């Protein structure tokens, strides 16, 4: 049984991102994608009965609920909408199930998540709740003078991971190649997953899941069948290859999106021309452009397009990329050239027609360190400059110089793009160029709606035409988050608080060390009786160490000032240390070899004249004894380590020692970030720039979706990631096709869809004797055979074994006994039946016949003419060599024609397209 539950990005929903779906196949729970919402939308608070709620609260709660129960995670694309929340769920919500994706998706998702978390953590304090709960209510030292606004009690924290958590999570992801079937183990044993190219993003994946009980499940969202500049289109639909890709055709369940079913996209040539014309006209007029973009996936298409135009037009205007991880992203992409397609081909890596890589000159200005990588000469954007922040951009180029600025993120909710827009929008003749609609509620979507509502009815973005730019006017108030260094009283209060915390930590460490010394002393006293010789030796050694000190600091109880005491070492002194107080004398060790203890005076049984008997010391002598254990003489490991370090220092030359010393000093003197605080300010902007939208999202439009889905022809289909109007439009389009399934579901968020019945699957082992007698027939990705045997249990194995059944005892057939047998005839025997597994596709049969030299043509619906009848110049005598293949119903094929070589060739190819099993 298959159970499907959309966690986010469902059908009939106004918010179609992020994407996250729970697919349960029997007892195996699979999480399809784990995207993150935008954490900084405009006006995010909404009032409810329980107080203030946020758009991501319900989604994050349900992901946290199911995370420990997930058995498998599959990621399809490397952007935030598909993979942004995986790192946080992995580290905090125990989402430790095996995760699979392609290598580019792993790299792109890592870059996109790092860019997002670094941008948010650099502007906001996302861990406020945890820090407030962990700190004591009454802190010692100065109080912070920074006022904090009251916050609702039920405000959830923003689930933003740290950079270290992002690396930890994506390092655990398993990477696959396209068309690589993987047989899972453990609880997922029996499932086979295979990734296929989806287009839209580098490494974008269509997942094919095969289950022995549920059949084939295909998960395909955000597809693009058109070839782009840096990647090829999806393999699901290839018109040049005959339509739908055979391994993905006719699945038992097809999960796809319908977000753009009602959208008619203009031609790519027109969109590219509109983008280039807007950029050229703006730069030529000595103005600048701001192009918000994502940090990993769709940025590559824009960079390749801009680089080609800059070379063609010989522009000298800079292309500025405001991104912390832009350079690292391009380094990743250059190491994955085999995943690229489109116009980025082998010529870009220096491969000539013969396949050799020699003779290619290295481009100038190549400062990266990965020159030996496969893509060392590809994707070298010599007009592109990287800037980590808007401040570094303004230090290089003034605000009046014409330039093209690519700033992340595309939603303009935080980071460099929002800061640049606040300064950019007030300058006349500047252009803000949008390439995506943005997530609902963000500043990017607000600007897109403003542009779309200003267009005429036929020029709107979903009507297949390119709109015109508009002049923005009016005022807009934006909240700008930033981190500023502490100054004045705030800085002093912070330093005082930090000093108090350090003092508490030092006191705590001192207390721990004192407790450790007490424990060690107690252990020494407990071992005193069992190892008296060792104790005496250690005691004398400690006394010798103390006696070698010339002066000790002793506190004078009279005035509280320290004074120095001379230790007399003359032989005439019989009593050492008599010039100090008795309390300190008791702390000195005695060298008496007859009496133990740390006291220097003792009362004897025999009284002396003075009433006090002194203990006389003798010259201490330490007998060196070798300590042994059950393995022999004990080894002082610390001595050997110290000796080895000394030998290494002596072996190194002066330069090496100096380098090691400088490295140690550099580590200890690492620059520390100055104390700072997070502030939020409201900025009112007078809008004076121009606004233009050009669709560069790289997704299928409605015409493509309505053409591809019927050719896939699934047995059942689930629609996700679509608004209500788009989902209904796709359902109505499929209903008009007679051969299309009627089992189409469009569940809303949280709604569960159950498909099929619950099936119990069992594991059984085939014996070697039985396995050698099976005749296997290949069908698609499996081999099928028919067996008859008996199940046996062995004490050495927990899995039952199927063994060949013994010779069956013939049971007399009453009908045969009563039937009179003709003299000389053979007894009646029941012959085995043959079963053909598979479904015949006439297009596939036509291709196989063409490979063996038999011409075939499709005439009418469901009829294939093979042989001489398929040729136009046929004669009446050649009609005898014609065979017609007709599909009359489900599972029924008719082969009509005269007995000839063509007849047997066609029948053989029909058999080869099926798995023939003798039952």
XYZ file of N, CA and C in Angstrom, residues 218-432:
645
model
N 7.357 7.225 -9.735
C 8.205 8.251 -10.347
C 7.856 9.585 -9.711
N 8.882 10.236 -9.161
C 8.724 11.555 -8.540
C 9.456 12.571 -9.407
N 8.695 13.429 -10.071
C 9.278 14.379 -11.026
C 8.634 15.742 -10.808
N 9.391 16.679 -10.222
C 8.920 18.045 -9.993
C 9.949 19.007 -10.562
N 9.456 20.182 -10.971
C 10.301 21.252 -11.519
C 11.148 20.741 -12.678
N 10.459 20.369 -13.749
C 11.131 19.836 -14.931
C 11.309 20.927 -15.976
N 12.238 20.675 -16.864
C 12.434 21.545 -18.031
C 12.933 20.676 -19.172
N 12.119 20.538 -20.209
C 12.499 19.681 -21.335
C 13.330 20.420 -22.368
N 13.492 21.746 -22.198
C 14.255 22.531 -23.152
C 15.729 22.549 -22.760
N 16.570 22.500 -23.772
C 18.007 22.579 -23.540
C 18.408 24.020 -23.265
N 19.243 24.199 -22.240
C 19.695 25.536 -21.881
C 21.188 25.669 -22.169
N 21.751 26.788 -21.719
C 23.149 27.043 -22.055
C 24.115 26.188 -21.246
N 23.767 25.844 -20.027
C 24.718 25.101 -19.194
C 24.264 23.686 -18.880
N 23.023 23.331 -19.154
C 22.546 21.966 -18.909
C 21.603 21.560 -20.028
N 21.452 20.253 -20.185
C 20.494 19.706 -21.130
C 19.123 19.587 -20.472
N 18.119 19.338 -21.309
C 16.770 19.180 -20.796
C 16.579 17.823 -20.128
N 15.380 17.612 -19.616
C 15.081 16.371 -18.925
C 15.038 15.193 -19.899
N 15.352 14.011 -19.381
C 15.288 12.801 -20.194
C 13.879 12.238 -20.245
N 12.965 12.806 -19.447
C 11.608 12.262 -19.433
C 10.950 12.379 -20.794
N 11.218 13.482 -21.481
C 10.606 13.676 -22.799
C 11.675 14.146 -23.766
N 11.943 13.311 -24.771
C 12.905 13.636 -25.822
C 12.234 13.409 -27.172
N 11.778 14.469 -27.836
C 11.107 14.266 -29.135
C 11.993 13.569 -30.155
N 13.296 13.855 -30.127
C 14.184 13.233 -31.105
C 14.348 11.740 -30.853
N 14.113 11.296 -29.609
C 14.277 9.884 -29.271
C 12.972 9.110 -29.304
N 11.927 9.733 -29.781
C 10.662 9.012 -29.914
C 9.658 9.273 -28.827
N 9.854 10.320 -28.010
C 8.858 10.646 -26.996
C 9.377 10.415 -25.595
N 8.559 9.771 -24.785
C 8.873 9.569 -23.373
C 9.969 8.523 -23.225
N 10.875 8.763 -22.294
C 11.964 7.843 -21.998
C 11.381 6.523 -21.505
N 11.801 5.428 -22.125
C 11.176 4.133 -21.876
C 11.208 3.709 -20.402
N 12.331 3.807 -19.664
C 12.312 3.373 -18.259
C 11.381 4.164 -17.359
N 10.950 5.354 -17.793
C 10.058 6.172 -16.976
C 8.615 6.146 -17.459
N 8.327 5.403 -18.498
C 6.977 5.360 -19.063
C 6.107 4.390 -18.269
N 4.848 4.704 -18.232
C 3.804 3.871 -17.635
C 4.124 3.446 -16.199
N 4.408 4.403 -15.288
C 4.642 4.014 -13.894
C 3.317 3.716 -13.191
N 3.413 3.004 -12.097
C 2.214 2.736 -11.299
C 1.732 3.992 -10.577
N 2.642 4.873 -10.205
C 2.280 6.137 -9.570
C 3.224 7.214 -10.071
N 2.642 8.328 -10.507
C 3.413 9.448 -11.050
C 3.109 10.677 -10.197
N 4.138 11.212 -9.538
C 4.002 12.401 -8.688
C 4.666 13.560 -9.408
N 3.895 14.566 -9.766
C 4.432 15.688 -10.533
C 3.781 16.974 -10.077
N 4.342 18.103 -10.514
C 3.820 19.410 -10.125
C 3.054 20.030 -11.280
N 2.233 21.016 -10.935
C 1.422 21.698 -11.940
C 1.403 23.197 -11.667
N 2.516 23.736 -11.206
C 2.566 25.139 -10.805
C 2.383 26.079 -11.990
N 2.846 25.682 -13.163
C 2.819 26.577 -14.328
C 1.909 26.042 -15.435
N 0.863 25.315 -15.057
C -0.037 24.767 -16.070
C -0.781 25.873 -16.805
N -1.137 26.940 -16.123
C -1.869 28.038 -16.752
C -0.947 29.120 -17.311
N 0.337 28.832 -17.387
C 1.315 29.814 -17.858
C 1.742 29.464 -19.278
N 1.779 30.473 -20.132
C 2.315 30.334 -21.487
C 3.615 31.142 -21.530
N 4.714 30.446 -21.682
C 6.021 31.100 -21.663
C 6.413 31.533 -23.067
N 6.968 32.696 -23.173
C 7.447 33.170 -24.470
C 8.687 32.389 -24.884
N 9.089 32.544 -26.111
C 10.251 31.826 -26.620
C 11.518 32.263 -25.898
N 12.438 31.317 -25.736
C 13.667 31.642 -25.027
C 14.462 32.700 -25.771
N 14.408 32.680 -27.078
C 15.124 33.683 -27.869
C 14.628 35.086 -27.554
N 13.318 35.241 -27.413
C 12.763 36.562 -27.106
C 13.109 36.990 -25.685
N 13.093 36.046 -24.747
C 13.417 36.399 -23.363
C 14.887 36.810 -23.231
N 15.773 36.084 -23.897
C 17.190 36.453 -23.845
C 17.428 37.814 -24.481
N 16.750 38.063 -25.585
C 16.928 39.359 -26.254
C 16.421 40.504 -25.378
N 15.291 40.306 -24.695
C 14.763 41.358 -23.825
C 15.707 41.624 -22.658
N 16.279 40.574 -22.101
C 17.215 40.746 -20.994
C 18.465 41.488 -21.439
N 19.032 41.082 -22.569
C 20.261 41.718 -23.055
C 20.010 43.158 -23.471
N 18.875 43.418 -24.113
C 18.571 44.794 -24.539
C 18.418 45.718 -23.341
N 17.760 45.246 -22.298
C 17.590 46.086 -21.110
C 18.937 46.384 -20.460
N 19.802 45.376 -20.391
C 21.116 45.583 -19.778
C 21.954 46.535 -20.626
N 21.965 46.337 -21.936
C 22.787 47.176 -22.813
C 22.323 48.622 -22.796
N 21.005 48.821 -22.846
C 20.497 50.198 -22.865
C 20.791 50.914 -21.548
N 20.684 50.224 -20.448
C 20.916 50.864 -19.152
C 22.388 51.210 -18.972
N 23.278 50.284 -19.292
C 24.703 50.556 -19.126
C 25.181 51.629 -20.096
N 24.628 51.647 -21.287
C 25.034 52.671 -22.265
C 24.620 54.062 -21.818
N 23.551 54.164 -21.031
C 23.115 55.465 -20.524
C 23.799 55.836 -19.215
N 24.874 55.130 -18.854
C 25.688 55.394 -17.667
C 24.896 55.181 -16.383
N 23.980 54.214 -16.404
C 23.234 53.834 -15.207
C 23.590 52.393 -14.845
N 23.076 51.942 -13.737
C 23.412 50.613 -13.230
C 22.164 49.758 -13.129
N 22.407 48.440 -13.040
C 21.314 47.481 -12.910
C 21.547 46.621 -11.663
N 20.466 46.301 -10.992
C 20.472 45.362 -9.867
C 19.664 44.140 -10.282
N 20.322 42.982 -10.276
C 19.680 41.737 -10.695
C 19.715 40.766 -9.516
N 18.644 40.681 -8.733
C 18.624 39.698 -7.637
C 18.626 38.270 -8.190
N 19.410 37.405 -7.583
C 19.551 36.045 -8.090
C 19.797 35.105 -6.929
N 19.664 33.817 -7.198
C 19.990 32.826 -6.177
C 21.496 32.627 -6.150
N 21.956 31.832 -5.189
C 23.399 31.706 -4.969
C 24.020 30.487 -5.617
N 23.230 29.607 -6.259
C 23.848 28.375 -6.760
C 23.278 27.918 -8.088
N 21.994 27.637 -8.172
C 21.465 26.853 -9.296
C 21.236 27.683 -10.552
N 20.267 28.603 -10.522
C 19.935 29.371 -11.727
C 20.943 30.476 -12.008
N 21.839 30.754 -11.073
C 22.873 31.762 -11.303
C 23.792 31.367 -12.451
N 24.027 30.075 -12.626
C 24.938 29.626 -13.684
C 24.425 30.001 -15.065
N 23.137 29.848 -15.294
C 22.576 30.196 -16.608
C 22.748 31.681 -16.896
N 22.536 32.518 -15.893
C 22.708 33.953 -16.088
C 24.166 34.304 -16.364
N 25.086 33.669 -15.650
C 26.505 33.984 -15.851
C 26.976 33.586 -17.240
N 26.537 32.418 -17.721
C 26.944 31.995 -19.063
C 26.371 32.938 -20.113
N 25.102 33.334 -19.963
C 24.484 34.260 -20.916
C 25.191 35.609 -20.912
N 25.452 36.157 -19.735
C 26.108 37.464 -19.657
C 27.533 37.403 -20.176
N 28.248 36.337 -19.888
C 29.630 36.227 -20.355
C 29.684 36.158 -21.879
N 28.774 35.434 -22.490
C 28.744 35.367 -23.952
C 28.436 36.728 -24.563
N 27.493 37.451 -23.958
C 27.165 38.771 -24.511
C 28.297 39.769 -24.289
N 28.960 39.713 -23.144
C 30.077 40.632 -22.890
C 31.208 40.415 -23.900
N 31.450 39.163 -24.262
C 32.483 38.890 -25.265
C 32.053 39.362 -26.642
N 30.774 39.151 -26.952
C 30.289 39.535 -28.284
C 30.249 41.050 -28.450
N 29.756 41.766 -27.427
C 29.624 43.224 -27.513
C 30.887 43.958 -27.094
N 31.878 43.232 -26.590
C 33.131 43.827 -26.142
C 32.875 44.904 -25.091
N 32.063 44.560 -24.097
C 31.763 45.485 -23.006
C 32.943 45.572 -22.057
N 33.087 46.722 -21.425
C 34.090 46.919 -20.390
C 33.450 47.244 -19.042
N 32.141 47.101 -18.968
C 31.454 47.346 -17.704
C 31.640 46.133 -16.788
N 31.820 46.358 -15.508
C 32.043 45.212 -14.603
C 30.742 44.471 -14.296
N 30.873 43.164 -14.110
C 29.787 42.326 -13.599
C 30.164 41.979 -12.162
N 29.402 42.488 -11.212
C 29.723 42.341 -9.799
C 28.776 41.328 -9.169
N 29.343 40.300 -8.577
C 28.556 39.271 -7.889
C 28.709 39.456 -6.390
N 27.617 39.833 -5.734
C 27.608 40.005 -4.283
C 27.195 38.681 -3.644
N 28.184 37.889 -3.272
C 27.926 36.579 -2.682
C 29.146 36.153 -1.883
N 28.913 35.562 -0.725
C 30.022 35.080 0.090
C 30.633 33.810 -0.468
N 29.839 33.003 -1.151
C 30.291 31.694 -1.615
C 30.267 31.566 -3.136
N 30.268 32.693 -3.856
C 30.219 32.626 -5.310
C 31.450 31.987 -5.915
N 32.616 32.352 -5.415
C 33.846 31.777 -5.942
C 33.917 30.273 -5.654
N 33.490 29.874 -4.471
C 33.497 28.452 -4.128
C 32.504 27.682 -4.987
N 31.374 28.291 -5.296
C 30.391 27.629 -6.144
C 30.953 27.353 -7.535
N 31.620 28.317 -8.125
C 32.200 28.109 -9.452
C 33.319 27.071 -9.403
N 34.051 27.008 -8.308
C 35.072 25.972 -8.172
C 34.449 24.590 -8.173
N 33.329 24.424 -7.483
C 32.614 23.153 -7.494
C 32.153 22.793 -8.903
N 31.606 23.781 -9.599
C 31.046 23.502 -10.924
C 32.153 23.121 -11.900
N 33.305 23.752 -11.813
C 34.403 23.416 -12.727
C 34.915 22.002 -12.507
N 34.718 21.464 -11.325
C 35.126 20.081 -11.070
C 34.073 19.065 -11.459
N 32.928 19.520 -11.973
C 31.839 18.614 -12.360
C 31.424 18.883 -13.800
N 32.401 19.000 -14.686
C 32.098 19.334 -16.069
C 31.312 18.242 -16.777
N 31.409 17.001 -16.319
C 30.677 15.923 -16.998
C 29.173 16.044 -16.791
N 28.754 16.854 -15.810
C 27.325 17.040 -15.573
C 26.746 18.181 -16.403
N 27.594 18.992 -17.000
C 27.130 20.147 -17.757
C 26.718 19.735 -19.162
N 25.982 20.592 -19.801
C 25.547 20.350 -21.176
C 25.354 21.665 -21.880
N 24.441 21.697 -22.839
C 24.173 22.931 -23.547
C 25.375 23.404 -24.334
N 25.639 24.693 -24.280
C 26.766 25.257 -25.024
C 28.091 25.082 -24.286
N 28.059 24.703 -23.003
C 29.296 24.427 -22.268
C 29.698 23.000 -22.602
N 30.507 22.841 -23.627
C 30.833 21.518 -24.155
C 32.317 21.257 -23.987
N 32.817 20.252 -24.666
C 34.205 19.840 -24.498
C 35.194 20.892 -24.993
N 34.734 21.736 -25.911
C 35.670 22.744 -26.393
C 36.091 23.698 -25.273
N 35.240 23.838 -24.249
C 35.563 24.763 -23.181
C 36.642 24.236 -22.256
N 36.876 22.927 -22.255
C 37.921 22.381 -21.403
C 39.172 22.069 -22.183
N 39.251 22.505 -23.441
C 40.475 22.345 -24.195
C 40.614 21.015 -24.874
N 39.505 20.351 -25.234
C 39.572 19.061 -25.900
C 39.359 19.281 -27.389
N 40.300 18.816 -28.203
C 40.168 18.989 -29.630
C 39.385 17.827 -30.223
N 39.300 17.792 -31.522
C 38.512 16.763 -32.178
C 39.035 15.371 -31.966
N 40.313 15.189 -31.754
C 40.883 13.863 -31.539
C 40.803 13.400 -30.102
N 40.260 14.230 -29.216
C 40.137 13.845 -27.812
C 41.322 14.203 -26.968
N 42.351 14.851 -27.523
C 43.521 15.225 -26.739
C 43.316 16.602 -26.113
N 43.929 16.801 -24.986
C 43.751 18.047 -24.241
C 44.946 18.971 -24.360
N 45.909 18.666 -25.182
C 47.090 19.506 -25.291
C 46.886 20.654 -26.249
N 47.771 21.629 -26.156
C 47.787 22.732 -27.099
C 46.806 23.830 -26.811
N 46.190 23.855 -25.617
C 45.241 24.912 -25.292
C 45.910 25.905 -24.373
N 45.821 27.155 -24.713
C 46.467 28.168 -23.899
C 45.635 28.501 -22.679
N 46.320 28.822 -21.622
C 45.641 29.193 -20.386
C 45.239 30.656 -20.466
N 44.021 30.909 -19.998
C 43.532 32.273 -20.074
C 44.225 33.152 -19.041
N 44.292 34.438 -19.356
C 44.904 35.385 -18.445
C 43.952 35.675 -17.290
N 44.538 36.110 -16.202
C 43.749 36.449 -15.039
C 43.204 35.247 -14.300
N 43.768 34.088 -14.554
C 43.302 32.867 -13.899
C 44.037 32.708 -12.580
N 43.379 33.104 -11.504
C 44.038 33.093 -10.204
C 43.619 31.919 -9.349
N 42.689 31.091 -9.818
C 42.228 29.988 -8.977
C 43.281 28.900 -8.914
N 43.206 28.109 -7.853
C 44.232 27.103 -7.594
C 43.894 25.743 -8.159
N 42.761 25.618 -8.879
C 42.355 24.300 -9.373
C 42.623 24.185 -10.868
N 43.820 24.568 -11.299
C 44.127 24.529 -12.722
C 44.222 23.112 -13.261
N 44.441 22.141 -12.390
C 44.566 20.773 -12.851
C 43.223 20.069 -12.955
N 42.132 20.731 -12.582
C 40.821 20.099 -12.667
C 40.388 19.968 -14.111
N 39.357 19.148 -14.309
C 38.876 18.914 -15.670
C 38.362 20.198 -16.294
N 37.697 21.028 -15.505
C 37.144 22.271 -16.028
C 38.046 23.451 -15.848
N 39.341 23.257 -15.965
C 40.288 24.333 -15.694
C 40.148 25.475 -16.684
N 39.635 25.201 -17.891
C 39.525 26.250 -18.902
C 38.075 26.580 -19.213
N 37.145 26.035 -18.434
C 35.731 26.305 -18.672
C 35.183 27.185 -17.567
N 34.145 27.918 -17.903
C 33.454 28.772 -16.948
C 34.413 29.736 -16.264
N 35.348 30.289 -17.043
C 36.245 31.323 -16.532
C 35.677 32.672 -16.937
N 34.878 33.259 -16.068
C 34.217 34.518 -16.383
C 35.195 35.661 -16.071
N 35.923 36.099 -17.068
C 36.950 37.110 -16.817
C 36.368 38.486 -16.567
N 35.074 38.693 -16.888
C 34.438 39.976 -16.604
C 33.751 39.986 -15.244
N 33.753 38.856 -14.558
C 33.033 38.726 -13.295
C 33.963 39.033 -12.124
N 33.472 39.825 -11.185
C 34.216 40.165 -9.975
C 33.365 39.791 -8.763
N 34.033 39.279 -7.724
C 33.344 38.795 -6.536
C 33.507 39.804 -5.401
N 32.391 40.027 -4.686
C 32.392 40.923 -3.530
C 31.574 40.267 -2.425
N 32.141 40.170 -1.223
C 31.390 39.521 -0.143
C 30.314 40.389 0.483
N 30.400 41.719 0.311
C 29.451 42.617 0.962
C 29.297 43.875 0.121
N 28.206 44.623 0.310
C 28.058 45.891 -0.424
C 29.136 46.908 -0.079
N 29.659 46.866 1.149
C 30.721 47.829 1.517
C 31.973 47.608 0.676
N 32.344 46.339 0.455
C 33.520 46.078 -0.373
C 33.291 46.488 -1.819
N 32.036 46.405 -2.300
C 31.734 46.857 -3.664
C 31.899 48.369 -3.780
N 31.398 49.104 -2.790
C 31.506 50.561 -2.848
C 32.941 51.036 -2.687
N 33.786 50.255 -2.033
C 35.192 50.621 -1.938
C 35.915 50.483 -3.272
N 35.402 49.607 -4.150
C 36.044 49.401 -5.462
C 35.429 50.281 -6.539
N 34.101 50.338 -6.564
C 33.392 51.137 -7.575
C 32.455 52.097 -6.856
N 32.451 53.332 -7.335
C 31.546 54.311 -6.744
C 30.126 54.036 -7.207
N 29.178 54.609 -6.517
C 27.767 54.399 -6.853
C 27.383 55.037 -8.181
N 28.197 55.936 -8.712
C 27.867 56.607 -9.971
C 28.397 55.867 -11.193
N 29.306 54.915 -11.007
C 29.844 54.177 -12.149
C 28.825 53.149 -12.647
N 28.653 53.020 -13.952
C 27.713 52.018 -14.487
C 28.250 50.603 -14.271
N 27.393 49.729 -13.826
C 27.789 48.348 -13.543
C 26.544 47.491 -13.444
N 26.759 46.197 -13.603
C 25.701 45.199 -13.430
C 25.980 44.467 -12.124
N 25.018 44.501 -11.206
C 25.182 43.920 -9.882
C 24.282 42.702 -9.765
N 24.887 41.539 -9.546
C 24.152 40.317 -9.237
C 24.245 40.113 -7.733
N 23.111 40.197 -7.040
C 23.096 40.141 -5.582
C 22.177 39.031 -5.113
N 22.608 38.347 -4.065
C 21.815 37.292 -3.452
C 21.210 37.838 -2.161
N 20.022 37.319 -1.772
C 19.198 36.301 -2.439
C 18.220 36.912 -3.436
N 17.556 36.040 -4.191
C 16.618 36.523 -5.199
C 15.342 37.074 -4.591
N 15.031 36.702 -3.352
C 13.797 37.162 -2.718
C 13.905 38.562 -2.134
N 15.119 39.124 -2.029
C 15.378 40.447 -1.442
C 14.896 40.529 0.004
N 14.850 39.423 0.707
C 14.358 39.430 2.083
C 15.446 39.787 3.083
N 16.699 39.573 2.739
C 17.809 39.892 3.624
C 19.075 39.928 2.779
N 20.183 40.191 3.407
C 21.463 40.078 2.735
C 21.787 41.225 1.804
N 22.762 41.009 0.920
C 23.239 42.098 0.048
C 22.172 42.649 -0.885
N 21.291 41.799 -1.414
C 20.299 42.296 -2.365
C 19.349 43.299 -1.708
N 18.984 43.076 -0.458
C 18.085 44.011 0.227
C 18.795 45.333 0.539
N 20.054 45.246 0.973
C 20.803 46.466 1.252
C 21.022 47.284 -0.023
N 21.354 46.586 -1.115
C 21.568 47.309 -2.366
C 20.275 47.928 -2.878
N 19.159 47.242 -2.706
C 17.886 47.797 -3.171
C 17.512 49.051 -2.394
N 17.809 49.081 -1.098
C 17.470 50.263 -0.305
C 18.218 51.504 -0.783
N 19.442 51.341 -1.293
C 20.193 52.475 -1.839
C 19.998 52.651 -3.337
N 19.574 51.601 -4.001
C 19.516 51.569 -5.463
C 18.211 52.144 -5.992
N 17.118 51.900 -5.250
C 15.794 52.219 -5.792
C 15.530 53.712 -5.849
N 16.241 54.497 -5.072
C 15.986 55.937 -5.054
C 16.715 56.692 -6.152
N 17.535 56.026 -6.946
C 18.313 56.698 -8.004
C 17.549 56.594 -9.313
N 17.207 57.687 -9.947
C 16.494 57.615 -11.232
C 17.345 56.946 -12.316
N 16.667 56.303 -13.259
C 17.252 55.617 -14.412
C 17.957 54.314 -14.042
N 18.120 54.015 -12.772
C 18.587 52.681 -12.411
C 17.481 51.661 -12.662
N 17.872 50.424 -12.905
C 16.908 49.383 -13.265
C 17.065 48.217 -12.298
N 15.955 47.779 -11.736
C 15.893 46.545 -10.956
C 15.306 45.472 -11.867
